[in-house]
Amino acid sequence: KPALDVAVMVYAGLINKNIVAKLQASGCNALGLSGADLNIIPAQKRNHPTIDYGYVGDISADAVDAYFLSRLLEEQAVPVFSAVTHDQKGQLLNTNADTIASVLATAMSSRYPCRLTYCFEKNGVLEDKEDDHSWIQEIDRQKYADLKEQKIISDGMIPKLDTAFEALGKGVEAVHIKHASKLTSNTGTKLSL
């Protein structure tokens, strides 16, 4: 519980509001939200037969309130979501941020053409995690399976790519993984089915 409290304060508070403030400074009318706000992303506490994950939430695109998100977009408000959801019983939950991005894109893809970009501190999916210039330009499902088998893709990159391929399979038009400073460039890794 104390770790969850810190996550909520940092993700839904400090980080979320800093991003909103920077977007406002750039002329983007942003609105900071968590999944609990307006019940936009309800979750379920992760249930596993042998592992207690604590206050971790799992979500699905079917549960996202795409109608309300559409209304925000129509009013020119840009929602900025933190990685915090809720179980609809008063309990906040920490939810994987990549999953939130994927689920939101999937939910909105029935209403709008959607592209999903994961941005982080690397130039893309790296062939050699020690070499920032070794990013792979394109990965399809078969190449992904091969790279996992060769242990080139491992650890935290696996859930990111799993959620990305899931989004592609459910209506999201394109997925890219790139460095946060290169959002407008053609660099990074493109995923394809």
Coordinates of N, CA, C and O in Angstrom, one line a residue:
K1 N 0.8 -1.2 0.0 CA 0.0 0.0 0.0 C 0.9 1.3 0.0 O 0.5 2.2 -0.8
P2 N 1.9 1.4 0.8 CA 2.8 2.6 0.7 C 3.4 2.8 -0.6 O 3.5 3.9 -1.1
A3 N 3.8 1.7 -1.3 CA 4.3 1.9 -2.7 C 3.3 2.4 -3.6 O 3.6 3.2 -4.5
L4 N 2.0 1.9 -3.5 CA 1.0 2.4 -4.3 C 0.7 3.9 -4.1 O 0.5 4.7 -5.0
D5 N 0.7 4.3 -2.8 CA 0.5 5.7 -2.5 C 1.6 6.6 -3.2 O 1.3 7.7 -3.7
V6 N 2.8 6.2 -3.1 CA 3.9 6.9 -3.8 C 3.7 6.9 -5.3 O 3.8 8.0 -6.0
A7 N 3.3 5.8 -5.9 CA 3.0 5.7 -7.3 C 1.9 6.7 -7.7 O 2.0 7.4 -8.7
V8 N 0.9 6.8 -6.9 CA -0.3 7.7 -7.2 C 0.2 9.1 -7.1 O -0.1 10.0 -8.0
M9 N 1.0 9.5 -6.1 CA 1.5 10.8 -5.9 C 2.4 11.2 -7.1 O 2.3 12.4 -7.6
V10 N 3.3 10.3 -7.5 CA 4.2 10.6 -8.5 C 3.6 10.6 -9.9 O 3.7 11.6 -10.7
Y11 N 2.9 9.5 -10.3 CA 2.3 9.4 -11.6 C 1.1 10.3 -11.8 O 1.1 11.0 -12.8
A12 N 0.1 10.2 -11.0 CA -1.1 11.0 -11.2 C -0.9 12.4 -10.7 O -1.7 13.3 -11.2
G13 N 0.1 12.7 -9.9 CA 0.3 14.1 -9.4 C 1.5 14.7 -10.1 O 1.3 15.4 -11.2
L14 N 2.7 14.6 -9.6 CA 3.8 15.3 -10.1 C 4.1 15.1 -11.6 O 4.2 16.1 -12.3
I15 N 4.2 13.9 -12.1 CA 4.6 13.7 -13.5 C 3.5 14.2 -14.4 O 3.7 14.9 -15.3
N16 N 2.2 13.8 -14.1 CA 1.1 14.1 -14.9 C 0.9 15.6 -15.0 O 0.8 16.2 -16.1
K17 N 1.0 16.3 -13.9 CA 0.8 17.8 -14.0 C 2.0 18.5 -14.6 O 1.8 19.5 -15.2
N18 N 3.2 18.0 -14.5 CA 4.3 18.6 -15.2 C 4.2 18.4 -16.7 O 4.4 19.4 -17.4
I19 N 3.7 17.3 -17.2 CA 3.5 17.1 -18.6 C 2.4 18.0 -19.1 O 2.5 18.7 -20.1
V20 N 1.3 18.1 -18.3 CA 0.2 19.0 -18.7 C 0.7 20.5 -18.7 O 0.4 21.2 -19.7
A21 N 1.5 20.9 -17.8 CA 2.0 22.3 -17.8 C 2.9 22.5 -19.0 O 2.8 23.6 -19.6
K22 N 3.7 21.6 -19.3 CA 4.6 21.8 -20.5 C 3.8 21.8 -21.8 O 4.0 22.6 -22.7
L23 N 2.7 21.0 -21.9 CA 1.8 21.0 -23.1 C 1.1 22.4 -23.1 O 1.0 23.0 -24.2
Q24 N 0.6 22.8 -22.0 CA -0.1 24.1 -21.9 C 0.9 25.2 -22.4 O 0.5 26.1 -23.2
A25 N 2.1 25.2 -22.0 CA 3.1 26.2 -22.4 C 3.4 26.1 -23.9 O 3.8 27.2 -24.5
S26 N 3.1 25.0 -24.5 CA 3.3 24.9 -26.0 C 2.0 25.1 -26.7 O 1.9 24.9 -27.9
G27 N 1.0 25.6 -26.0 CA -0.3 25.9 -26.7 C -1.2 24.7 -26.9 O -2.2 24.8 -27.7
C28 N -1.0 23.7 -26.2 CA -1.8 22.5 -26.3 C -2.7 22.4 -25.0 O -2.2 22.4 -23.9
N29 N -4.0 22.4 -25.2 CA -5.0 22.5 -24.1 C -5.1 21.1 -23.5 O -6.0 20.3 -23.9
A30 N -4.2 20.8 -22.6 CA -4.2 19.4 -22.0 C -4.9 19.3 -20.7 O -5.1 20.3 -20.0
L31 N -5.4 18.1 -20.4 CA -6.1 17.8 -19.2 C -5.5 16.6 -18.6 O -5.5 15.5 -19.2
G32 N -5.0 16.7 -17.4 CA -4.4 15.5 -16.7 C -5.5 14.6 -16.1 O -6.4 15.1 -15.3
L33 N -5.4 13.3 -16.3 CA -6.4 12.4 -15.8 C -5.7 11.1 -15.3 O -4.6 10.8 -15.8
S34 N -6.4 10.4 -14.5 CA -6.1 9.0 -14.2 C -7.3 8.2 -14.7 O -8.3 8.7 -15.1
G35 N -7.1 6.9 -14.7 CA -8.2 6.0 -15.1 C -9.4 6.1 -14.2 O -10.5 5.8 -14.6
A36 N -9.2 6.5 -13.0 CA -10.3 6.7 -12.0 C -11.2 7.9 -12.4 O -12.4 7.9 -12.1
D37 N -10.6 8.9 -12.9 CA -11.3 10.1 -13.2 C -12.4 9.8 -14.3 O -12.2 9.3 -15.3
L38 N -13.7 10.2 -13.9 CA -14.8 10.0 -14.8 C -15.0 8.5 -15.2 O -15.7 8.2 -16.1
N39 N -14.4 7.6 -14.4 CA -14.5 6.2 -14.7 C -14.1 5.8 -16.1 O -14.6 4.9 -16.7
I40 N -13.1 6.5 -16.6 CA -12.7 6.3 -18.0 C -12.0 5.0 -18.2 O -12.2 4.3 -19.2
I41 N -11.2 4.6 -17.3 CA -10.5 3.3 -17.4 C -10.7 2.5 -16.1 O -9.8 2.4 -15.3
P42 N -11.8 1.8 -16.0 CA -12.0 0.9 -14.9 C -11.0 -0.3 -15.0 O -10.7 -0.7 -16.1
A43 N -10.6 -0.9 -13.9 CA -9.7 -2.0 -13.9 C -10.2 -3.1 -13.0 O -11.1 -2.9 -12.2
Q44 N -9.5 -4.2 -13.0 CA -9.7 -5.2 -12.0 C -8.3 -5.5 -11.4 O -7.3 -5.5 -12.1
K45 N -8.3 -5.7 -10.1 CA -7.1 -6.1 -9.4 C -6.6 -7.4 -10.0 O -7.4 -8.3 -10.2
R46 N -5.3 -7.4 -10.3 CA -4.7 -8.6 -10.9 C -4.9 -9.8 -10.0 O -4.6 -9.8 -8.8
N47 N -5.4 -10.9 -10.5 CA -5.7 -12.1 -9.8 C -4.8 -13.2 -10.4 O -5.0 -13.6 -11.5
H48 N -4.0 -13.8 -9.6 CA -3.1 -14.8 -10.0 C -3.2 -16.0 -9.0 O -3.2 -15.7 -7.8
P49 N -3.1 -17.2 -9.4 CA -3.3 -18.3 -8.5 C -2.2 -18.5 -7.5 O -2.4 -19.0 -6.4
T50 N -1.0 -18.0 -7.8 CA 0.1 -18.2 -6.8 C 0.9 -17.0 -6.4 O 1.7 -17.0 -5.5
I51 N 0.7 -15.9 -7.2 CA 1.5 -14.6 -6.9 C 0.5 -13.5 -6.5 O -0.5 -13.3 -7.1
D52 N 0.8 -12.8 -5.4 CA 0.1 -11.7 -5.0 C 0.8 -10.5 -5.6 O 1.8 -10.1 -5.1
Y53 N 0.2 -9.9 -6.6 CA 0.8 -8.7 -7.3 C 0.5 -7.4 -6.5 O 0.9 -6.3 -6.9
G54 N -0.2 -7.5 -5.4 CA -0.5 -6.3 -4.7 C -1.6 -5.4 -5.4 O -2.6 -6.0 -5.9
Y55 N -1.4 -4.1 -5.4 CA -2.3 -3.2 -6.0 C -2.0 -2.9 -7.5 O -1.8 -1.8 -7.9
V56 N -2.0 -4.0 -8.3 CA -1.8 -3.9 -9.7 C -3.1 -4.1 -10.4 O -3.9 -5.0 -10.1
G57 N -3.4 -3.2 -11.4 CA -4.7 -3.3 -12.1 C -4.5 -3.8 -13.5 O -3.5 -3.5 -14.2
D58 N -5.4 -4.6 -14.0 CA -5.5 -5.1 -15.4 C -6.7 -4.4 -16.0 O -7.7 -4.3 -15.4
I59 N -6.5 -4.1 -17.3 CA -7.6 -3.3 -18.0 C -7.8 -3.9 -19.4 O -7.0 -4.7 -19.9
S60 N -9.0 -3.6 -20.0 CA -9.2 -4.0 -21.3 C -9.8 -2.8 -22.1 O -10.5 -1.9 -21.5
A61 N -9.7 -2.9 -23.4 CA -10.2 -1.8 -24.3 C -11.7 -1.7 -24.2 O -12.3 -0.7 -24.3
D62 N -12.4 -2.9 -24.0 CA -13.8 -2.9 -23.9 C -14.4 -2.1 -22.8 O -15.5 -1.6 -22.8
A63 N -13.6 -1.9 -21.7 CA -14.1 -1.2 -20.5 C -13.8 0.3 -20.6 O -14.4 1.1 -19.8
V64 N -13.0 0.8 -21.6 CA -12.7 2.2 -21.7 C -13.9 3.0 -22.2 O -14.6 2.5 -23.0
D65 N -14.1 4.1 -21.6 CA -15.3 5.0 -22.0 C -14.8 5.8 -23.2 O -14.5 7.0 -23.1
A66 N -14.9 5.2 -24.3 CA -14.4 5.8 -25.6 C -15.3 7.0 -25.9 O -14.9 8.0 -26.5
Y67 N -16.6 6.9 -25.6 CA -17.6 8.0 -25.9 C -17.1 9.3 -25.2 O -17.0 10.3 -25.8
F68 N -16.8 9.2 -23.9 CA -16.4 10.4 -23.1 C -15.1 10.9 -23.6 O -14.9 12.1 -23.7
L69 N -14.2 10.0 -23.9 CA -12.9 10.5 -24.5 C -13.1 11.2 -25.8 O -12.5 12.3 -26.1
S70 N -14.0 10.7 -26.6 CA -14.3 11.4 -27.9 C -14.9 12.8 -27.6 O -14.5 13.8 -28.3
R71 N -15.7 12.9 -26.6 CA -16.3 14.2 -26.2 C -15.2 15.2 -25.8 O -15.2 16.4 -26.2
L72 N -14.2 14.7 -25.1 CA -13.1 15.6 -24.7 C -12.3 16.1 -25.9 O -12.0 17.2 -26.0
L73 N -12.0 15.1 -26.8 CA -11.3 15.5 -28.0 C -12.1 16.5 -28.9 O -11.5 17.4 -29.5
E74 N -13.4 16.3 -29.0 CA -14.2 17.2 -29.8 C -14.2 18.6 -29.2 O -14.4 19.6 -29.9
E75 N -14.0 18.7 -27.9 CA -13.9 20.0 -27.2 C -12.4 20.6 -27.2 O -12.1 21.5 -26.6
Q76 N -11.6 19.9 -28.0 CA -10.2 20.3 -28.2 C -9.4 20.1 -26.9 O -8.3 20.8 -26.8
A77 N -9.8 19.3 -26.0 CA -9.0 18.9 -24.8 C -8.2 17.7 -25.1 O -8.7 16.7 -25.7
V78 N -6.9 17.8 -24.8 CA -6.0 16.6 -25.0 C -5.8 15.9 -23.7 O -5.1 16.4 -22.8
P79 N -6.4 14.7 -23.5 CA -6.2 14.0 -22.3 C -4.8 13.5 -22.1 O -4.2 12.9 -23.0
V80 N -4.2 13.6 -20.9 CA -2.9 13.1 -20.5 C -3.1 12.1 -19.4 O -3.4 12.5 -18.2
F81 N -3.0 10.8 -19.6 CA -3.3 9.8 -18.6 C -2.1 9.4 -17.8 O -1.0 9.2 -18.4
S82 N -2.3 9.2 -16.6 CA -1.3 8.6 -15.7 C -1.5 7.1 -15.7 O -2.5 6.6 -16.2
A83 N -0.6 6.4 -15.1 CA -0.7 4.9 -15.0 C -1.5 4.5 -13.8 O -1.1 3.5 -13.1
V84 N -2.5 5.2 -13.4 CA -3.3 4.9 -12.3 C -4.8 4.6 -12.7 O -5.3 5.4 -13.5
T85 N -5.3 3.5 -12.3 CA -6.7 3.1 -12.5 C -7.4 2.9 -11.2 O -6.9 3.2 -10.2
H86 N -8.6 2.3 -11.3 CA -9.3 1.9 -10.1 C -10.2 0.7 -10.3 O -10.5 0.3 -11.4
D87 N -10.6 0.1 -9.2 CA -11.4 -1.1 -9.3 C -12.9 -0.9 -9.1 O -13.6 -1.9 -9.0
Q88 N -13.3 0.3 -9.2 CA -14.8 0.7 -9.0 C -15.3 0.3 -7.6 O -16.5 0.3 -7.4
K89 N -14.4 0.0 -6.7 CA -14.8 -0.2 -5.3 C -14.1 0.7 -4.4 O -14.1 0.5 -3.2
G90 N -13.5 1.7 -4.9 CA -12.8 2.7 -4.1 C -11.3 2.5 -4.0 O -10.6 3.3 -3.3
Q91 N -10.7 1.5 -4.7 CA -9.3 1.2 -4.6 C -8.6 1.6 -5.8 O -8.9 1.2 -6.9
L92 N -7.6 2.5 -5.7 CA -6.7 2.8 -6.8 C -5.8 1.7 -7.1 O -5.4 0.9 -6.2
L93 N -5.4 1.6 -8.3 CA -4.5 0.5 -8.8 C -3.4 1.1 -9.7 O -3.6 2.0 -10.4
N94 N -2.2 0.5 -9.6 CA -1.1 0.8 -10.4 C -1.2 -0.1 -11.7 O -1.3 -1.3 -11.5
T95 N -1.2 0.5 -12.8 CA -1.4 -0.2 -14.1 C -0.2 0.1 -15.0 O 0.2 1.3 -15.1
N96 N 0.2 -0.9 -15.7 CA 1.3 -0.7 -16.7 C 1.0 0.4 -17.7 O 0.0 0.4 -18.3
A97 N 1.9 1.4 -17.8 CA 1.7 2.6 -18.7 C 1.6 2.2 -20.1 O 0.8 2.7 -20.9
D98 N 2.4 1.2 -20.6 CA 2.3 0.8 -22.0 C 1.0 0.1 -22.2 O 0.4 0.3 -23.3
T99 N 0.4 -0.6 -21.3 CA -0.9 -1.2 -21.4 C -1.9 -0.2 -21.5 O -2.9 -0.3 -22.3
I100 N -1.8 0.9 -20.7 CA -2.8 2.0 -20.8 C -2.8 2.6 -22.2 O -3.8 2.8 -22.8
A101 N -1.6 2.9 -22.7 CA -1.5 3.5 -24.0 C -2.1 2.6 -25.1 O -2.9 3.0 -25.9
S102 N -1.8 1.3 -25.0 CA -2.3 0.4 -26.0 C -3.8 0.2 -25.9 O -4.5 0.2 -26.9
V103 N -4.3 0.1 -24.7 CA -5.8 0.0 -24.5 C -6.5 1.2 -24.9 O -7.6 1.1 -25.6
L104 N -6.0 2.4 -24.6 CA -6.7 3.6 -25.1 C -6.7 3.7 -26.6 O -7.7 4.1 -27.2
A105 N -5.6 3.4 -27.2 CA -5.5 3.5 -28.7 C -6.5 2.5 -29.3 O -7.2 2.8 -30.3
T106 N -6.5 1.3 -28.8 CA -7.4 0.3 -29.3 C -8.9 0.7 -29.1 O -9.7 0.6 -30.1
A107 N -9.2 1.2 -28.0 CA -10.6 1.7 -27.7 C -11.0 2.8 -28.6 O -12.1 2.9 -29.1
M108 N -10.1 3.7 -28.9 CA -10.4 4.9 -29.8 C -10.3 4.5 -31.3 O -10.8 5.3 -32.1
S109 N -9.7 3.4 -31.6 CA -9.5 3.1 -33.0 C -10.9 2.8 -33.7 O -10.9 2.8 -35.0
S110 N -11.9 2.5 -33.0 CA -13.2 2.3 -33.6 C -13.9 3.6 -34.0 O -14.8 3.7 -34.8
R111 N -13.3 4.7 -33.5 CA -13.9 6.1 -33.7 C -13.0 6.9 -34.6 O -13.5 7.8 -35.3
Y112 N -11.7 6.7 -34.5 CA -10.7 7.6 -35.2 C -9.6 6.7 -35.7 O -9.3 5.6 -35.2
P113 N -8.9 7.2 -36.8 CA -7.7 6.5 -37.2 C -6.7 6.7 -36.0 O -6.4 7.8 -35.6
C114 N -6.1 5.6 -35.5 CA -5.2 5.8 -34.4 C -3.8 5.2 -34.7 O -3.7 4.1 -35.3
R115 N -2.8 5.9 -34.3 CA -1.4 5.5 -34.3 C -1.0 5.5 -32.8 O -1.3 6.4 -32.1
L116 N -0.1 4.6 -32.5 CA 0.4 4.5 -31.1 C 1.9 4.6 -31.2 O 2.6 3.9 -31.9
T117 N 2.4 5.5 -30.4 CA 3.9 5.7 -30.3 C 4.3 5.5 -28.8 O 3.8 6.2 -27.9
Y118 N 5.2 4.5 -28.6 CA 5.8 4.4 -27.3 C 7.1 5.2 -27.3 O 7.9 4.9 -28.2
C119 N 7.2 6.1 -26.5 CA 8.5 6.8 -26.4 C 9.2 6.6 -25.1 O 8.6 6.6 -24.1
F120 N 10.5 6.4 -25.2 CA 11.3 6.1 -24.0 C 12.7 6.6 -24.3 O 12.9 7.4 -25.2
E121 N 13.7 6.2 -23.5 CA 15.0 6.7 -23.5 C 15.9 6.1 -24.6 O 17.1 6.5 -24.7
K122 N 15.4 5.2 -25.4 CA 16.3 4.6 -26.4 C 15.7 5.0 -27.8 O 14.6 5.4 -27.9
N123 N 16.5 4.7 -28.9 CA 16.1 5.1 -30.2 C 15.1 4.2 -30.8 O 14.5 4.5 -31.9
G124 N 14.8 3.1 -30.2 CA 13.9 2.1 -30.7 C 14.2 0.8 -30.0 O 14.9 0.8 -29.0
V125 N 13.7 -0.3 -30.6 CA 14.1 -1.6 -30.1 C 15.5 -1.9 -30.6 O 15.8 -1.8 -31.8
L126 N 16.4 -2.2 -29.6 CA 17.8 -2.3 -30.0 C 18.2 -3.8 -30.2 O 17.8 -4.7 -29.4
E127 N 19.0 -4.0 -31.2 CA 19.6 -5.3 -31.4 C 20.6 -5.6 -30.3 O 20.8 -6.8 -29.9
D128 N 21.3 -4.6 -29.9 CA 22.3 -4.7 -28.8 C 22.0 -3.6 -27.8 O 22.2 -2.4 -28.1
K129 N 21.5 -4.0 -26.6 CA 21.0 -3.0 -25.7 C 22.1 -2.1 -25.2 O 21.8 -1.0 -24.6
E130 N 23.4 -2.4 -25.4 CA 24.5 -1.5 -25.1 C 24.8 -0.5 -26.2 O 25.6 0.4 -26.0
D131 N 24.2 -0.7 -27.4 CA 24.5 0.2 -28.5 C 23.3 0.9 -29.0 O 22.4 0.4 -29.6
D132 N 23.2 2.2 -28.6 CA 22.0 3.0 -28.9 C 21.7 3.2 -30.4 O 20.7 3.6 -30.8
H133 N 22.7 2.9 -31.2 CA 22.6 3.0 -32.7 C 22.2 1.7 -33.3 O 22.1 1.7 -34.6
S134 N 21.9 0.7 -32.6 CA 21.6 -0.6 -33.2 C 20.1 -0.9 -33.2 O 19.6 -2.0 -33.3
W135 N 19.3 0.2 -33.3 CA 17.9 0.0 -33.3 C 17.4 -0.6 -34.6 O 18.0 -0.4 -35.7
I136 N 16.4 -1.5 -34.4 CA 15.9 -2.3 -35.5 C 14.7 -1.4 -36.2 O 13.8 -1.0 -35.5
Q137 N 14.8 -1.3 -37.5 CA 13.8 -0.4 -38.2 C 12.4 -1.0 -38.2 O 11.5 -0.2 -38.0
E138 N 12.3 -2.3 -38.4 CA 10.9 -2.8 -38.5 C 10.9 -4.2 -37.9 O 11.8 -5.0 -38.1
I139 N 9.8 -4.5 -37.2 CA 9.7 -5.8 -36.6 C 8.2 -6.3 -36.9 O 7.3 -5.6 -36.5
D140 N 8.1 -7.5 -37.4 CA 6.8 -8.1 -37.6 C 6.7 -9.2 -36.5 O 7.6 -9.5 -35.8
R141 N 5.5 -9.9 -36.5 CA 5.3 -10.9 -35.5 C 6.4 -12.0 -35.5 O 6.8 -12.5 -34.5
Q142 N 6.7 -12.5 -36.7 CA 7.7 -13.6 -36.8 C 9.1 -13.1 -36.4 O 9.7 -13.8 -35.6
K143 N 9.5 -11.9 -36.8 CA 10.8 -11.4 -36.3 C 10.8 -11.2 -34.8 O 11.8 -11.5 -34.2
Y144 N 9.7 -10.8 -34.3 CA 9.6 -10.6 -32.8 C 9.8 -12.0 -32.1 O 10.5 -12.0 -31.2
A145 N 9.1 -13.0 -32.6 CA 9.3 -14.3 -32.0 C 10.7 -14.8 -32.1 O 11.3 -15.3 -31.1
D146 N 11.3 -14.5 -33.2 CA 12.8 -14.9 -33.4 C 13.7 -14.2 -32.5 O 14.6 -14.8 -31.8
L147 N 13.4 -12.9 -32.3 CA 14.3 -12.0 -31.5 C 14.1 -12.4 -30.0 O 15.1 -12.4 -29.2
K148 N 12.9 -12.8 -29.6 CA 12.7 -13.3 -28.2 C 13.4 -14.6 -28.0 O 14.0 -14.8 -27.0
E149 N 13.3 -15.5 -29.0 CA 14.0 -16.8 -28.8 C 15.5 -16.6 -28.7 O 16.2 -17.3 -28.0
Q150 N 16.0 -15.7 -29.5 CA 17.5 -15.4 -29.4 C 17.9 -14.6 -28.2 O 19.1 -14.3 -28.0
K151 N 16.9 -14.2 -27.4 CA 17.1 -13.4 -26.2 C 17.6 -11.9 -26.5 O 18.2 -11.3 -25.7
I152 N 17.4 -11.5 -27.7 CA 17.8 -10.1 -28.1 C 16.7 -9.2 -27.5 O 17.0 -8.1 -27.0
I153 N 15.5 -9.6 -27.6 CA 14.4 -8.9 -26.9 C 14.1 -9.7 -25.6 O 13.8 -10.9 -25.7
S154 N 14.1 -9.0 -24.5 CA 13.8 -9.7 -23.2 C 13.3 -8.7 -22.2 O 13.2 -7.5 -22.5
D155 N 13.1 -9.2 -21.0 CA 12.8 -8.4 -19.8 C 11.6 -7.4 -20.1 O 10.6 -7.8 -20.7
G156 N 11.8 -6.1 -19.8 CA 10.7 -5.2 -19.9 C 10.2 -4.8 -21.3 O 9.2 -4.2 -21.5
M157 N 11.0 -5.2 -22.3 CA 10.6 -4.9 -23.7 C 9.5 -5.8 -24.1 O 8.7 -5.5 -25.0
I158 N 9.5 -7.0 -23.5 CA 8.5 -8.0 -24.0 C 7.0 -7.5 -23.7 O 6.2 -7.5 -24.6
P159 N 6.7 -7.0 -22.5 CA 5.3 -6.6 -22.3 C 5.0 -5.4 -23.2 O 3.9 -5.2 -23.7
K160 N 6.0 -4.5 -23.5 CA 5.8 -3.4 -24.4 C 5.4 -3.8 -25.8 O 4.4 -3.4 -26.4
L161 N 6.1 -4.8 -26.3 CA 5.9 -5.3 -27.6 C 4.6 -6.2 -27.7 O 3.9 -6.1 -28.7
D162 N 4.3 -6.9 -26.6 CA 3.1 -7.7 -26.6 C 1.9 -6.8 -26.7 O 1.0 -7.0 -27.5
T163 N 1.9 -5.7 -25.9 CA 0.7 -4.8 -26.0 C 0.7 -4.1 -27.3 O -0.4 -3.8 -27.8
A164 N 1.8 -3.8 -27.9 CA 1.9 -3.1 -29.2 C 1.3 -4.0 -30.3 O 0.5 -3.5 -31.1
F165 N 1.7 -5.2 -30.3 CA 1.1 -6.2 -31.3 C -0.3 -6.4 -31.1 O -1.1 -6.6 -32.1
E166 N -0.8 -6.5 -29.9 CA -2.2 -6.6 -29.6 C -3.0 -5.4 -30.1 O -4.0 -5.6 -30.7
A167 N -2.5 -4.2 -29.9 CA -3.2 -3.0 -30.5 C -3.2 -3.1 -32.0 O -4.3 -2.8 -32.6
L168 N -2.1 -3.5 -32.7 CA -2.2 -3.6 -34.1 C -3.2 -4.6 -34.6 O -3.9 -4.4 -35.6
G169 N -3.4 -5.7 -33.8 CA -4.3 -6.7 -34.2 C -5.8 -6.3 -33.9 O -6.7 -7.0 -34.3
K170 N -6.0 -5.2 -33.2 CA -7.3 -4.7 -32.8 C -7.7 -3.4 -33.4 O -8.5 -2.7 -32.8
G171 N -7.1 -3.0 -34.5 CA -7.6 -1.8 -35.2 C -6.6 -0.6 -35.2 O -6.9 0.4 -35.9
V172 N -5.6 -0.6 -34.4 CA -4.6 0.5 -34.4 C -3.8 0.4 -35.7 O -3.3 -0.6 -36.0
E173 N -3.7 1.6 -36.4 CA -3.1 1.5 -37.7 C -1.6 1.3 -37.7 O -1.1 0.7 -38.7
A174 N -0.9 1.9 -36.8 CA 0.5 1.9 -36.8 C 1.0 2.0 -35.4 O 0.4 2.6 -34.5
V175 N 2.2 1.3 -35.1 CA 2.8 1.4 -33.8 C 4.3 1.7 -34.0 O 4.9 1.0 -34.9
H176 N 4.8 2.7 -33.3 CA 6.3 3.0 -33.4 C 6.8 3.0 -32.0 O 6.1 3.4 -31.0
I177 N 8.1 2.7 -31.9 CA 8.8 2.8 -30.6 C 10.0 3.6 -30.8 O 10.8 3.3 -31.7
K178 N 10.2 4.7 -30.1 CA 11.3 5.6 -30.4 C 11.7 6.5 -29.2 O 11.0 6.4 -28.2
H179 N 12.7 7.2 -29.3 CA 13.2 8.1 -28.3 C 12.2 9.3 -28.2 O 11.7 9.7 -29.2
A180 N 11.9 9.7 -27.0 CA 10.9 10.8 -26.7 C 11.3 12.0 -27.5 O 10.4 12.8 -27.8
S181 N 12.6 12.3 -27.7 CA 13.0 13.6 -28.3 C 12.8 13.5 -29.9 O 13.0 14.5 -30.6
K182 N 12.4 12.3 -30.4 CA 12.3 12.1 -31.8 C 10.9 11.8 -32.3 O 10.7 11.1 -33.3
L183 N 9.9 12.4 -31.6 CA 8.5 12.0 -31.9 C 8.1 12.4 -33.4 O 7.3 11.7 -34.0
T184 N 8.7 13.5 -33.9 CA 8.3 13.9 -35.2 C 9.2 13.4 -36.3 O 9.0 13.7 -37.5
S185 N 10.2 12.6 -36.0 CA 11.1 12.1 -37.0 C 10.7 10.7 -37.4 O 9.9 10.0 -36.8
N186 N 11.3 10.2 -38.5 CA 11.0 8.8 -39.0 C 12.0 7.8 -38.4 O 12.1 6.7 -38.9
T187 N 12.6 8.1 -37.3 CA 13.5 7.1 -36.7 C 12.6 6.2 -35.8 O 11.4 6.4 -35.6
G188 N 13.3 5.3 -35.2 CA 12.6 4.4 -34.3 C 12.3 3.0 -34.9 O 12.7 2.8 -36.1
T189 N 11.5 2.2 -34.2 CA 11.2 0.9 -34.7 C 9.7 0.9 -35.0 O 8.9 1.3 -34.2
K190 N 9.4 0.5 -36.2 CA 8.0 0.3 -36.7 C 7.6 -1.1 -36.5 O 8.3 -2.0 -36.9
L191 N 6.4 -1.4 -36.0 CA 5.9 -2.7 -35.8 C 4.8 -3.0 -36.9 O 4.1 -2.1 -37.3
S192 N 4.8 -4.2 -37.4 CA 3.8 -4.6 -38.4 C 3.4 -6.0 -38.2 O 4.1 -6.8 -37.6
L193 N 2.2 -6.3 -38.6 CA 1.6 -7.6 -38.5 C 2.2 -8.5 -39.5 O 2.8 -9.2 -39.8

